[in-house]
Structures are given as structure tokens and as C-alpha cells.
Coordinates of C-alpha atoms in Angstrom, one line a residue:
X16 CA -51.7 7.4 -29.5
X17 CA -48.7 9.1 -31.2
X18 CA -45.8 6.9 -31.8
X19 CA -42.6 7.1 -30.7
X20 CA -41.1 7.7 -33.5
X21 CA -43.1 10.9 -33.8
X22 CA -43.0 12.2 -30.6
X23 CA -38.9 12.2 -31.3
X24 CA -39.6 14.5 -34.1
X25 CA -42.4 16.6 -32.4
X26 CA -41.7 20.4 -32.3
X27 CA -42.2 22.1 -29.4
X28 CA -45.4 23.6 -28.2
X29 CA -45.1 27.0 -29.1
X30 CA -43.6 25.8 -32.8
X31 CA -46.7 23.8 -33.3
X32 CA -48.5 26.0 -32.9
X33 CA -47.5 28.6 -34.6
X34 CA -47.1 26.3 -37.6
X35 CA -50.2 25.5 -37.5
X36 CA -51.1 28.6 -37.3
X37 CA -49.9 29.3 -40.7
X38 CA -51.0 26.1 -42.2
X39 CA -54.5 27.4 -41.8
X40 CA -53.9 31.2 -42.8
X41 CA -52.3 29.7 -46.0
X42 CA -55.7 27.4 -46.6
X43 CA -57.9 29.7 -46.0
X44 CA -55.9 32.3 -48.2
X45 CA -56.0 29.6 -50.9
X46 CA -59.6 29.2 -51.2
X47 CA -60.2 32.8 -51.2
X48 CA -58.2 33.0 -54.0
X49 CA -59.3 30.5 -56.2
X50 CA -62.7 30.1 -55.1
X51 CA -63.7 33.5 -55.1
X52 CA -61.8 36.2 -56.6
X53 CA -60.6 34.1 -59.9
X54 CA -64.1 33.5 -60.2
X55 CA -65.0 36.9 -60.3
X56 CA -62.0 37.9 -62.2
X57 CA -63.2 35.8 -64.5
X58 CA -66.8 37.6 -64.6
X59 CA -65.5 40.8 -65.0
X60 CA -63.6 40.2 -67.9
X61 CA -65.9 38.1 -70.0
X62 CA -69.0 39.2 -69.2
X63 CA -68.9 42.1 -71.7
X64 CA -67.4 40.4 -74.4
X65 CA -68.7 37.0 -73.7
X66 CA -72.1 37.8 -72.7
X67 CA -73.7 38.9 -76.0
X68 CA -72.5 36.1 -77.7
X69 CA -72.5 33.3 -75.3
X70 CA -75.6 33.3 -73.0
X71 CA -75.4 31.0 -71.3
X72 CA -72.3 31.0 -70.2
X73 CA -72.8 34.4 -67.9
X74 CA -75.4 31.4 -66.3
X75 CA -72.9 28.7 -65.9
X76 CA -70.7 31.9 -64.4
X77 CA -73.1 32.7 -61.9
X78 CA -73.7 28.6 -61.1
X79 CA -69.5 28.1 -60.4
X80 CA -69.7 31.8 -58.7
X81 CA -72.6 30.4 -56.2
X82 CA -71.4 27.1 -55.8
X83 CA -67.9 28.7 -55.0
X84 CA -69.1 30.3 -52.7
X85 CA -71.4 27.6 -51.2
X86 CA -67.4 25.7 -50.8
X87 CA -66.1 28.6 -49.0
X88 CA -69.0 28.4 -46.7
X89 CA -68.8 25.1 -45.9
X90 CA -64.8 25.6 -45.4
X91 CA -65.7 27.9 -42.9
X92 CA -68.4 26.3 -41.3
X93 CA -65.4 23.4 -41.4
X94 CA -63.1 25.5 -39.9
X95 CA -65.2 26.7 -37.1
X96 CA -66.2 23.4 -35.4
X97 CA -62.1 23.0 -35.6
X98 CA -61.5 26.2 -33.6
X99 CA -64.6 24.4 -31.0
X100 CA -62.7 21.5 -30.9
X101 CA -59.6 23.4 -30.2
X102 CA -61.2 25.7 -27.5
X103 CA -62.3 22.4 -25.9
X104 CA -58.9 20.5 -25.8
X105 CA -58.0 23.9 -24.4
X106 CA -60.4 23.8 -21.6
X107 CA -60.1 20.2 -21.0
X108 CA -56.5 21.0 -20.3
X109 CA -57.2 23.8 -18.1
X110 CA -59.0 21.7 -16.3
X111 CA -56.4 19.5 -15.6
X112 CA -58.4 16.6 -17.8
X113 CA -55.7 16.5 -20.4
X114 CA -56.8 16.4 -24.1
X115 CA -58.9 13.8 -26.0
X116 CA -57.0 10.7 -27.3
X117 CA -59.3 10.5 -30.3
X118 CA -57.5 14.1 -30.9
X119 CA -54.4 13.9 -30.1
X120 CA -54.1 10.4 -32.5
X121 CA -55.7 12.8 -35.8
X122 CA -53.1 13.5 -38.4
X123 CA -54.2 16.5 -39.2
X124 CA -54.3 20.5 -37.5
X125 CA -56.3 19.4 -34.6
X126 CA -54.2 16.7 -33.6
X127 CA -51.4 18.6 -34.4
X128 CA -52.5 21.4 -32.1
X129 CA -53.8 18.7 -29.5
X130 CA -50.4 17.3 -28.9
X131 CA -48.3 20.4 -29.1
X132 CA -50.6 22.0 -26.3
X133 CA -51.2 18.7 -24.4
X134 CA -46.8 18.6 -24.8
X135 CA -47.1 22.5 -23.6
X136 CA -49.2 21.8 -20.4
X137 CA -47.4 18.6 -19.2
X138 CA -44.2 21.1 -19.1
X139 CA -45.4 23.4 -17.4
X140 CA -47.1 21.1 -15.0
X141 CA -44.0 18.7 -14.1
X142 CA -42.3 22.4 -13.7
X143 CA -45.3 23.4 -11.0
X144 CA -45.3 20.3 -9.1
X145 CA -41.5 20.3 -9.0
X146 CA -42.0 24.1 -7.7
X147 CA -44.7 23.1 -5.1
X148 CA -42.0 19.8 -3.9
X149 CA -39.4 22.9 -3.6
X150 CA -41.6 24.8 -1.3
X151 CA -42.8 22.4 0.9
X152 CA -39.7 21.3 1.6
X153 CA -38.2 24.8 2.5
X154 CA -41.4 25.6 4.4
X155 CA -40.7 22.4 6.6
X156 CA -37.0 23.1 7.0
X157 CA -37.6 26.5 7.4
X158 CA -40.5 25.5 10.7
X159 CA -38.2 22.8 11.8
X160 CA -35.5 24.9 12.9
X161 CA -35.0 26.1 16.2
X162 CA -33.4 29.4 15.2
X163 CA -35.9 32.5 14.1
X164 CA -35.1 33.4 10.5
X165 CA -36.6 36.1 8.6
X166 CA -36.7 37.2 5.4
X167 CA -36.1 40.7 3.7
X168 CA -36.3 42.3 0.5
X169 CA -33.7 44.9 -0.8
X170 CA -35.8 48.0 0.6
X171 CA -36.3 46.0 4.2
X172 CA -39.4 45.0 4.0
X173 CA -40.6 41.6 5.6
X174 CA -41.1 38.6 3.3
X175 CA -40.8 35.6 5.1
X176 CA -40.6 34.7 8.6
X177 CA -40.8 30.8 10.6
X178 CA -42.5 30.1 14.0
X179 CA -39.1 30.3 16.1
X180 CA -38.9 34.2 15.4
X181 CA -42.7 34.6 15.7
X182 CA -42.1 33.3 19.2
X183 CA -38.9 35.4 19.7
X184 CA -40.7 38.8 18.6
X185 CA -43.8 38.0 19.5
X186 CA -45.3 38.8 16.6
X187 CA -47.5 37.0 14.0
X188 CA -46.0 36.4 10.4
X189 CA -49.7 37.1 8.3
X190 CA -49.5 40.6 10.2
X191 CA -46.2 42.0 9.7
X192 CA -45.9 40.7 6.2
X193 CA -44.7 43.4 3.9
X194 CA -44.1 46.1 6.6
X195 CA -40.3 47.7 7.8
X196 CA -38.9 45.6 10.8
X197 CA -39.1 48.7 12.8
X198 CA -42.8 49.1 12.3
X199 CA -43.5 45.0 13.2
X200 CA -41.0 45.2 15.9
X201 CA -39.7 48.5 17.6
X202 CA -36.3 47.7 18.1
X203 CA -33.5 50.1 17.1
X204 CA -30.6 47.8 17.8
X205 CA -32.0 45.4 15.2
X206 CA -33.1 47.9 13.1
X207 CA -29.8 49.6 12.9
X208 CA -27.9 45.9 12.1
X209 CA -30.6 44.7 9.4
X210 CA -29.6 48.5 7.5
X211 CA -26.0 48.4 8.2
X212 CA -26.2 44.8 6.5
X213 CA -28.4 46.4 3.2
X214 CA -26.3 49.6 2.8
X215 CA -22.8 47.4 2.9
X216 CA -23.7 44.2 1.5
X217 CA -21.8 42.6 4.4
X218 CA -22.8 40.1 7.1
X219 CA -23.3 41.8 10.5
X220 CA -23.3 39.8 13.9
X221 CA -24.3 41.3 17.4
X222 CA -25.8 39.6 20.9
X223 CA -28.2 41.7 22.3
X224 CA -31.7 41.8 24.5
X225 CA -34.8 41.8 22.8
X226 CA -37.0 42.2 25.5
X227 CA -35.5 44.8 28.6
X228 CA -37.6 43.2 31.5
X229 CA -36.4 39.2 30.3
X230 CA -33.0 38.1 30.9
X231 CA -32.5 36.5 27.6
X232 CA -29.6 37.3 25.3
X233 CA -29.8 36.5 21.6
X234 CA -26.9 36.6 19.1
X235 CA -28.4 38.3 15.8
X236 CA -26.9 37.7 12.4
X237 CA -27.8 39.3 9.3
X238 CA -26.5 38.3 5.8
X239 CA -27.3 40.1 2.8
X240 CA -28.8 38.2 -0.2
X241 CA -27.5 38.0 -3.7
X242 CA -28.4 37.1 -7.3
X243 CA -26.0 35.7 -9.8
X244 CA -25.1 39.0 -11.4
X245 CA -25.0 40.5 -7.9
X246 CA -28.1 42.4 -7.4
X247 CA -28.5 42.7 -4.1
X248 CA -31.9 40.6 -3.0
X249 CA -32.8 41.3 0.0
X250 CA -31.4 40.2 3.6
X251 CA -31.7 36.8 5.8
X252 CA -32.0 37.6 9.5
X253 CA -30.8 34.5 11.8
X254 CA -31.8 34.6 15.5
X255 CA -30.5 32.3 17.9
X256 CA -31.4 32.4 21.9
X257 CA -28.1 31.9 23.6
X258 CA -29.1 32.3 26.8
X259 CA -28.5 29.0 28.5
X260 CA -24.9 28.9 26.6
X261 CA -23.9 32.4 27.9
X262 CA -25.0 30.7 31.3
X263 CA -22.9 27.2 30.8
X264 CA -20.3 29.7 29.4
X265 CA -20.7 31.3 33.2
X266 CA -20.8 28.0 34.9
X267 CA -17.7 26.8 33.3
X268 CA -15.8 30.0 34.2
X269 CA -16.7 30.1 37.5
X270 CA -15.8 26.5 37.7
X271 CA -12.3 26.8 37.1
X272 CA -12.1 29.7 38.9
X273 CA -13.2 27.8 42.2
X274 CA -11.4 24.5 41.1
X275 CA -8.2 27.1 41.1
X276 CA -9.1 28.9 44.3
X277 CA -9.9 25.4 45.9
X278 CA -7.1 23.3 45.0
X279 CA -4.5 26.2 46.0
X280 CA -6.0 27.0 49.3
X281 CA -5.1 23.6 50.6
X282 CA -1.1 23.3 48.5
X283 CA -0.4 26.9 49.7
X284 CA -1.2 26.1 53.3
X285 CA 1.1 22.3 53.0
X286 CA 4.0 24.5 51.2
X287 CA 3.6 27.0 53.6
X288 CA 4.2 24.7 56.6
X289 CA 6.6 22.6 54.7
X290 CA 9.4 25.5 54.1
X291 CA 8.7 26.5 58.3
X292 CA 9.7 22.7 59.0
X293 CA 12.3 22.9 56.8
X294 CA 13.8 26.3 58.0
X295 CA 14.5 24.7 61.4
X296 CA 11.1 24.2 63.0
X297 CA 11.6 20.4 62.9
X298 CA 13.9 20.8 65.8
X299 CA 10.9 21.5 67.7
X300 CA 9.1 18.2 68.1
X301 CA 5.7 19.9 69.3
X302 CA 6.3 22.7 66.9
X303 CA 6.9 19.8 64.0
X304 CA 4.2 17.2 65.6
X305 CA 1.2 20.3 65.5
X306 CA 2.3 21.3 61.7
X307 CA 2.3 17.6 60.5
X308 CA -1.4 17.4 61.9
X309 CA -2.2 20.3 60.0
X310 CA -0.3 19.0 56.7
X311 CA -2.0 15.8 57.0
X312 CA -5.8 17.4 57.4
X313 CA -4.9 19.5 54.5
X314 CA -3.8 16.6 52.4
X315 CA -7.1 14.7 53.0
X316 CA -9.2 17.9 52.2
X317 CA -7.3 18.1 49.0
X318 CA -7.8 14.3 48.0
X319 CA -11.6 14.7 49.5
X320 CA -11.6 17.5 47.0
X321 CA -9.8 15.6 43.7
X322 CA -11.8 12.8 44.7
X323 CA -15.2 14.3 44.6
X324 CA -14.4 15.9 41.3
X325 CA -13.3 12.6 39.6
X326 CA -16.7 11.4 40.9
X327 CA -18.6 14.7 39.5
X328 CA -16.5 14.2 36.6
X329 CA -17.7 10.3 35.6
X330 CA -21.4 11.0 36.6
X331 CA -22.0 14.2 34.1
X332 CA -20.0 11.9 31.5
X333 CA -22.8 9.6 31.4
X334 CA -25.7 10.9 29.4
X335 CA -29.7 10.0 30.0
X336 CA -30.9 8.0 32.7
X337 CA -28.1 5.5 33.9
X338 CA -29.0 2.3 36.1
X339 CA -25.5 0.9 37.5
X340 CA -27.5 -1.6 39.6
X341 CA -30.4 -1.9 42.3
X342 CA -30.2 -1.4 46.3
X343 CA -32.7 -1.7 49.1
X344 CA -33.1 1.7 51.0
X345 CA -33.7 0.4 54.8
X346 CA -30.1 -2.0 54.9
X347 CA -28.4 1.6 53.3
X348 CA -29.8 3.6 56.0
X349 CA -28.6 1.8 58.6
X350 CA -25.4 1.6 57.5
X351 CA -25.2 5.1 57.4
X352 CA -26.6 5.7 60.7
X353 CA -23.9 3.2 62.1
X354 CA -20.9 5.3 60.1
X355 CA -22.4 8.8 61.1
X356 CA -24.0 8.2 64.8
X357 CA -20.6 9.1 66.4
X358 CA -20.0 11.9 64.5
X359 CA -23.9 13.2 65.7
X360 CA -22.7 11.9 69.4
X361 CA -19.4 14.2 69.5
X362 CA -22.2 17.2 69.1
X363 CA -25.0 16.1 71.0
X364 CA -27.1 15.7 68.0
X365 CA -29.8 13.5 68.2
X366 CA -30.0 11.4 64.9
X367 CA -33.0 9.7 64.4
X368 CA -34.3 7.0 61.8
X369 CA -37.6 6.2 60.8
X370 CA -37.7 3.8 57.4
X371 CA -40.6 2.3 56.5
X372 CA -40.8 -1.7 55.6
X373 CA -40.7 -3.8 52.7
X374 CA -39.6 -1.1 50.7
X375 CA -39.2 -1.9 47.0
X376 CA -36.2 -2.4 45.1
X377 CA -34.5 1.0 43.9
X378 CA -32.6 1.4 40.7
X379 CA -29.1 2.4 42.1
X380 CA -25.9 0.7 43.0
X381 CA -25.3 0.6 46.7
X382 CA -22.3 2.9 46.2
X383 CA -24.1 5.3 44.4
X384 CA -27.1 5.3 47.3
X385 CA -24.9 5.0 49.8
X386 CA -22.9 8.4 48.5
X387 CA -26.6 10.2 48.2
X388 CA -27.4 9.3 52.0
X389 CA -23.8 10.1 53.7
X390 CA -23.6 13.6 51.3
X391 CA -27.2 14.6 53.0
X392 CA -27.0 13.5 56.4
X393 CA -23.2 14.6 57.2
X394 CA -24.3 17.5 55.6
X395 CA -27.3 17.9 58.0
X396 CA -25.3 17.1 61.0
X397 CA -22.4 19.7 59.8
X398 CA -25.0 22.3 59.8
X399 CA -26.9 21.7 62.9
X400 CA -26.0 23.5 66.5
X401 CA -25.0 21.3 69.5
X402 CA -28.6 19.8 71.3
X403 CA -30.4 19.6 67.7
X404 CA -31.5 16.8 66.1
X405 CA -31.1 15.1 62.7
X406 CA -34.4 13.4 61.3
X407 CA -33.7 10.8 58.3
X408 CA -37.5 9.2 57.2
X409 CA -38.1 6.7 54.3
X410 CA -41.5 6.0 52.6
X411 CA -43.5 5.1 49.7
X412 CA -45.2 6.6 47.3
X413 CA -46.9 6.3 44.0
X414 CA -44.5 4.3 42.4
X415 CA -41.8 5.8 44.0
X416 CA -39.5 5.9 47.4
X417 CA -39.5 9.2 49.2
X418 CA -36.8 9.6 51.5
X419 CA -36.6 13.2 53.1
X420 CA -33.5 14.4 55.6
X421 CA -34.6 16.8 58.0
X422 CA -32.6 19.4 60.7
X423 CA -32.7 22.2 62.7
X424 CA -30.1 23.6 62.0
X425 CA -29.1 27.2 61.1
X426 CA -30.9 27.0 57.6
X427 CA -30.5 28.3 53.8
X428 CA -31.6 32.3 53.1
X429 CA -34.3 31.8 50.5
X430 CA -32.3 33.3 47.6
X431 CA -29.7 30.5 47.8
X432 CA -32.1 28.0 47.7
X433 CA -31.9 27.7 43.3
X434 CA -28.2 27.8 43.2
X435 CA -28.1 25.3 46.2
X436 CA -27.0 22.7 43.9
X437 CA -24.3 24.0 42.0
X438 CA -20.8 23.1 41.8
X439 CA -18.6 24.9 44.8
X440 CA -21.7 27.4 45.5
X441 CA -21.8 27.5 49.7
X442 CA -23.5 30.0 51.6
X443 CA -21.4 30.8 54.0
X444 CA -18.2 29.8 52.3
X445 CA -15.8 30.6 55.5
X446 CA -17.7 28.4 57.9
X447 CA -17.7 25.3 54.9
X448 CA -14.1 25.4 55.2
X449 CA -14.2 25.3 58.1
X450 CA -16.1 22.2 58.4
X451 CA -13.8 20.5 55.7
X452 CA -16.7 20.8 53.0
X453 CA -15.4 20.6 49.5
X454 CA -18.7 22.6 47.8
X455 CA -19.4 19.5 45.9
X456 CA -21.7 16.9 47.9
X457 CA -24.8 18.3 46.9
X458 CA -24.1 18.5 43.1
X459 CA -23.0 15.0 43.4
X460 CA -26.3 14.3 44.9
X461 CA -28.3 16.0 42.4
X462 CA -26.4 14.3 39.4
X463 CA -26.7 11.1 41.2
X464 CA -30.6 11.1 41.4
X465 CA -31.3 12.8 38.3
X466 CA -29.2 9.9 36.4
X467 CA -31.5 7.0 38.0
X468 CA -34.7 9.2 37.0
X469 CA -35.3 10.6 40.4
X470 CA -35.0 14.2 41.6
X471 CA -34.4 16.4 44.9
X472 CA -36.0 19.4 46.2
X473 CA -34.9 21.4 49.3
X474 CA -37.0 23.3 51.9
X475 CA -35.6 25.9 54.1
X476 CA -35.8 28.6 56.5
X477 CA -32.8 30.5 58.7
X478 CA -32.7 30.0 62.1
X479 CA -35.2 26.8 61.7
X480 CA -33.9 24.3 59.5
X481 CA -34.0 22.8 56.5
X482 CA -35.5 19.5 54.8
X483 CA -34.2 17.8 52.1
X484 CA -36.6 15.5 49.7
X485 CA -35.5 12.8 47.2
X486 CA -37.8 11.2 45.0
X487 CA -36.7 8.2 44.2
X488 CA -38.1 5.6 40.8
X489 CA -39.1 2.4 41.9
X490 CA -36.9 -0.4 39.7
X491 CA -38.0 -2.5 37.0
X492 CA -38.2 -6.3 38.3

């Protein structure tokens, strides 16, 4: 092997080659020379002169002439099996063998030429494998990300493009590959935003609809690609769905809104009452006693109200499954039945119970079940006309507790069944005023259950009733 000391002072590839390259055209130029043409240099000029006195010389002439020549053959013959061996370090190289030690350790041309091109390859191959790390890891980045990115050259054509935005455009990257975005994916609005970005070199941002029958928005941004000395590239298209944060961006308005609407309702109706007992209707004591009443029921609306959102509040603060402790159903029932029966009796509602025994352990704290069983069946008996009846039924499933809340009361229109549980939705938001209903009880369900693992489904049909089903996880032992 080549010593250290010499692979310090090893040229590069290229330089050893082409010295060697002139290293041999100087040999072979040599031998020429003196081998052949001083030999017949010589001929010419003595064999006149020479030739008539001297013999035998013109023979000894002829004898240096052939054997010169015999040299020169044999340098060539030389020199060819050195270009063979060359070719074949070359191949072996190709071939990713790398080149023969026995080679690369020879002093002369061939080793030489051995270790400048084995030096030459191993370059070139640490560069490719160092290229081929680079793109696998841009590849993977690039089909990691949830955002559709696609990539442009300066005239528009598509380069590039991950799984996200094949999803997005519905369209499949092998296919479109080299074409104009607007014949891959008929879209003016994106078309338009992807040549605004090209012709001005500045980053363009828009939401818009990619699809007109599919309620999805997307926000599109396009930024323009540049080299080092500012040629422009090409373009880098970003495309992010944004549709369920332009519908938490909804929620969130609609929620103050109502939290607003809510909590002034009750403090305009307490001012309002206030300043008539204060401009001289305390004189009246039936007057005074009747607007007290109606102070007071307003005040407990409005804590109900600040209370149940505190309560929302700490449940949505909590994130995954949360297990505060573990209940038995059938003792939580009753409870309820005991708290809620009168209220049933003031309307002639029949509430009945039917739990099933030996029920297994439940993975909520009795606060938390006992809030998820008052919420539905208050609600039920709210809800329900004078003479119905309120149905409350535990059993078990598959590894689970089923516990389903039934009425016949005036029911939910089917297209307020989704939005059911949501914050301050009501149907009928005049009569749930009415009936003291803060709008929150069923969120506060729903967030309740889906925090032990469990979920809730609702049934319903106007005029007939409706049933309301938790599903509840059995808890670990």
C-alpha cells in the first residue's frame, strides 16, 4: 500500500494523470529517436561513403537497424499490456471493485495511474453517497409533512410534488411531472397566484376552494425560488387545509359572542330592576317583594351560567383521556332519581329507573358521573310535556356500561342533531330561557365522557322524543 508519507504528496487525479500522460509520450518519443531515426540517419550518411570501403559495416548497420527495431517492438508490445492493465483498473473501478493493490503499490506509470484514478473515484463516490444521504432525507421530510408542497421551475412547469398535495389535487406526481399547473390541475385561481409569484419574484398568499362541491378552504402560498446570483429558479407552492381552523376560528367567535349575549341578558334585567327599586318602587312592598324574586332568579341563572363555564373551562384544559377517579353507576342513579323525582312530580312526568346489577366499576369521579346524569335527565324532564314519562336504563355491554336516557318529549329537528353538542347552541333558544337553561349542559356532558374514553350519541324525532346513549369504558381494576 502507499505510504503516508506519499499519499501527502499525491497530486490529484486529474494531475496524475496527465503527468503520466506525458511521461509516456516523452518515452516513447525517446526511443523513436534514438532507436530508429539516428539509426537510419546514420545509414544514409555513411552508406555511400562507407560502403565501398568498409563492408561490413553496412552489415553491422542493418544488424543495430533490426535489432532497434526488434527494441521498439518489444516497447510497444510493453506498452500495450500497460494500457490492458490500465483499462482493467479502469473497469474494476467502474465496477465499484476498486483497483488492484498489487497496482496501486508499483512505483512506476501504472501504479501511478492506479492511485490517481482509484484517489479520482473514491471522490467522486464519497460526493454521490453524500448526494444520495441529501436526497433521502429531503424526500422523507418532504413525505412527512402534512402540508402539500410542489415544486416549479422558472417557466411553471411541475418538478416536484409530495403525497399531501397529491391528495389535495387529486392528482398523481409520475403523471403531471413536467406539465403547466393548469394542464395537471384546472384551476385558474391557483394558476393566476403561481404566475403573479414568477412574473414578480414576490411571495403571494391567498385562501381559497379547490374543489366547488367540498367545503374545504385552503390557504395557498407561493414563494419564488432563487440562486445565489439571483436567477430566478423556479417557485415553491405550500398548501395548507385550514378548514377545521377557519371552523375553531367560527367556534371561538360565536363563543364570545353568546358568552356576551348570555351574561348581559341576566345583568341588564338585575340593573334594570335595581334603578325601578331605587326610583321609589321600594315603597311598595309587593312591588319590591315581586322584583327581589326576579333579581334573585336572575342572579342564580347568572352564577348557574359562570359556574358551568368554569366547569367547561377546567375539562377542555385537560388534554387526552383523564381518569379523576372511579364510581359505581346504580348508587349514582339513584341519587339522581331522589334529587330529580319532585321536579318530574310538579309535571306529572313519570320518571322511571331500570339499572341493571352488579355493574362494574366506571372510570369517573362521582362528581363528574353524577354531573353527566343530572345534565341528561333534567334535561329530559325540561323538555318533556305534562303526563310523559322520563325512561333512565343502565346495562352492560362488551366491555362497556351503556346507559341510555329516554323521553317523549317534543324532540330535536334532524338538522340540529350534529350541532346538538356545542357550546350555547339550543333549538329553540326562547323556550331554553325560559326553562333557566344555560346552553352548556350538554357540552359539559360530551367533554365529560369523551375525557374518560367514552362517547354519547343522540336519537331524535319532533313530536316523539328523543334518546340519549352514553357509552361508557369499563375501569381498570
Amino acid at each position: 500500500m502507499v505510504n503516508n508519507r506519499e499519499a501527502e504528496h499525491r497530486p490529484s487525479g486529474l494531475a496524475g494523470l496527465l503527468a503520466l500522460r506525458y511521461s509516456l509520450q516523452w518515452r516513447i518519443t525517446a526511443a523513436f529517436v534514438v532507436l530508429v531515426l539516428l539509426p537510419i540517419s546514420w545509414l544514409y550518411f555513411f552508406t555511400l561513403d562507407v560502403m565501398e570501403t568498409h563492408p561490413g559495416l553496412l552489415a553491422t548497420l542493418f544488424f543495430f537497424f533490426a535489432f532497434s527495431t526488434g527494441v521498439v517492438f518489444y516497447w510497444s508490445g510493453q506498452l500495450a499490456k500497460t494500457l490492458e492493465e490500465y483499462t482493467r483498473v479502469v473497469h474494476r473501478l467502474e465496477a465499484g471493485h476498486g483497483a488492484c493493490h498489487y497496482l496501486m503499490d508499483q512505483p512506476d506509470e501504472l501504479g501511478r495511474l492506479a492511485r490517481a484514478i482509484h484517489q479520482t473515484v473514491e471522490t467522486v463516490r464519497t460526493k454521490i453517497h453524500q448526494l444520495s444521504q441529501d436526497k433521502t432525507k429531503f424526500e422523507t421530510i418532504l413525505e412527512s409533512m402534512i402540508e402539500g408542497v410542489v415544486g416549479f421551475d422558472h417557466m411553471g412547469r411541475i418538478l416536484l410534488m409530495n403525497s399531501a398535495a397529491e391528495q389535495m389535487l387529486r392528482v398523481q406526481s409520475e403523471r403531471v411531472r413536467g406539465k403547466l399547473l393548469l394542464e395537471a390541475f384546472r384551476h385558474r385561481e391557483l394558476e393566476g397566484l403561481l404566475t403573479q409569484a414568477l412574473n414578480t419574484g414576490k411571495a403571494q398568499k391567498k385562501q381559497m376552494q379547490l374543489w366547488p362541491n367540498k367545503p374545504q378552504t385552503f390557504r395557498v402560498q407561493v414563494v419564488p425560488v432563487w440562486t445565489d446570483q439571483r436567477r430566478l429558479l423556479g417557485a415553491a407552492m405550500v398548501i395548507d387545509d385550514v378548514t377545521e381552523v377557519r371552523r375553531l376560528e367560527q367556534m371561538r367567535t360565536e363563543f364570545v359572542a353568546n358568552v356576551s349575549h348570555e351574561l348581559r341578558t341576566p345583568l341588564t334585567s338585575i340593573k334594570g330592576f335595581v334603578e325601578t327599586l331605587l326610583d321609589g318602587a321600594l315603597d311598595d312592598t309587593k312591588v319590591a317583594r315581586r322584583f327581589l324574586s326576579i333579581i334573585n332568579e336572575e342572579t342564580q341563572r347568572l352564577q348557574r351560567l359562570i359556574e358551568d363555564l368554569l366547569q367547561l373551562s377546567r375539562i377542555e384544559s385537560q388534554l387526552g383521556r383523564v381518569v379523576e377517579g372511579q364510581s359505581y353507576l346504580e348508587p349514582e342513579i339513584q341519587r339522581v332519581r331522589n334529587l330529580l323525582e319532585p321536579i318530574a312530580a310538579d309535571k306529572r312526568i313519570a320518571l322511571q329507573v331500570d339499572v341493571e346489577t352488579n355493574l362494574p366499576l366506571l372510570p369517573l369521579s362521582p362528581d363528574n358521573l353524577k354531573q353527566v346524569l343530572v345534565n341528561l335527565t333534567e334535561n329530559a324532564i325540561k323538555y318533556t310535556p305534562e303526563g310523559g314519562q322520563v325512561s333512565v336504563r343502565a346495562t352492560r355491554g362488551c366491555d362497556s356500561v351503556i346507559l341510555e336516557v329516554q323521553d317523549t318529549g317534543i324532540g330535536i329537528p334532524e338538522e340540529s342533531l350534529p350541532r346538538i353538542f356545542e357550546r350555547f347552541y339550543r333549538v329553540d333558544k326562547a323556550r331554553s330561557r325560559e326553562l333557566g337553561g344555560t346552553g352548556l349542559g350538554l357540552a359539559i356532558v360530551k367533554h365529560i365522557i369523551e375525557r374518560s374514553g367514552g362517547r354519547v350519541t343522540v336519537q331524535s324525532k319532533v313530536g316523539v322524543g328523543s334518546t340519549f346513549t352514553v357509552t361508557f369504558p369499563v375501569a381498570e381494576e
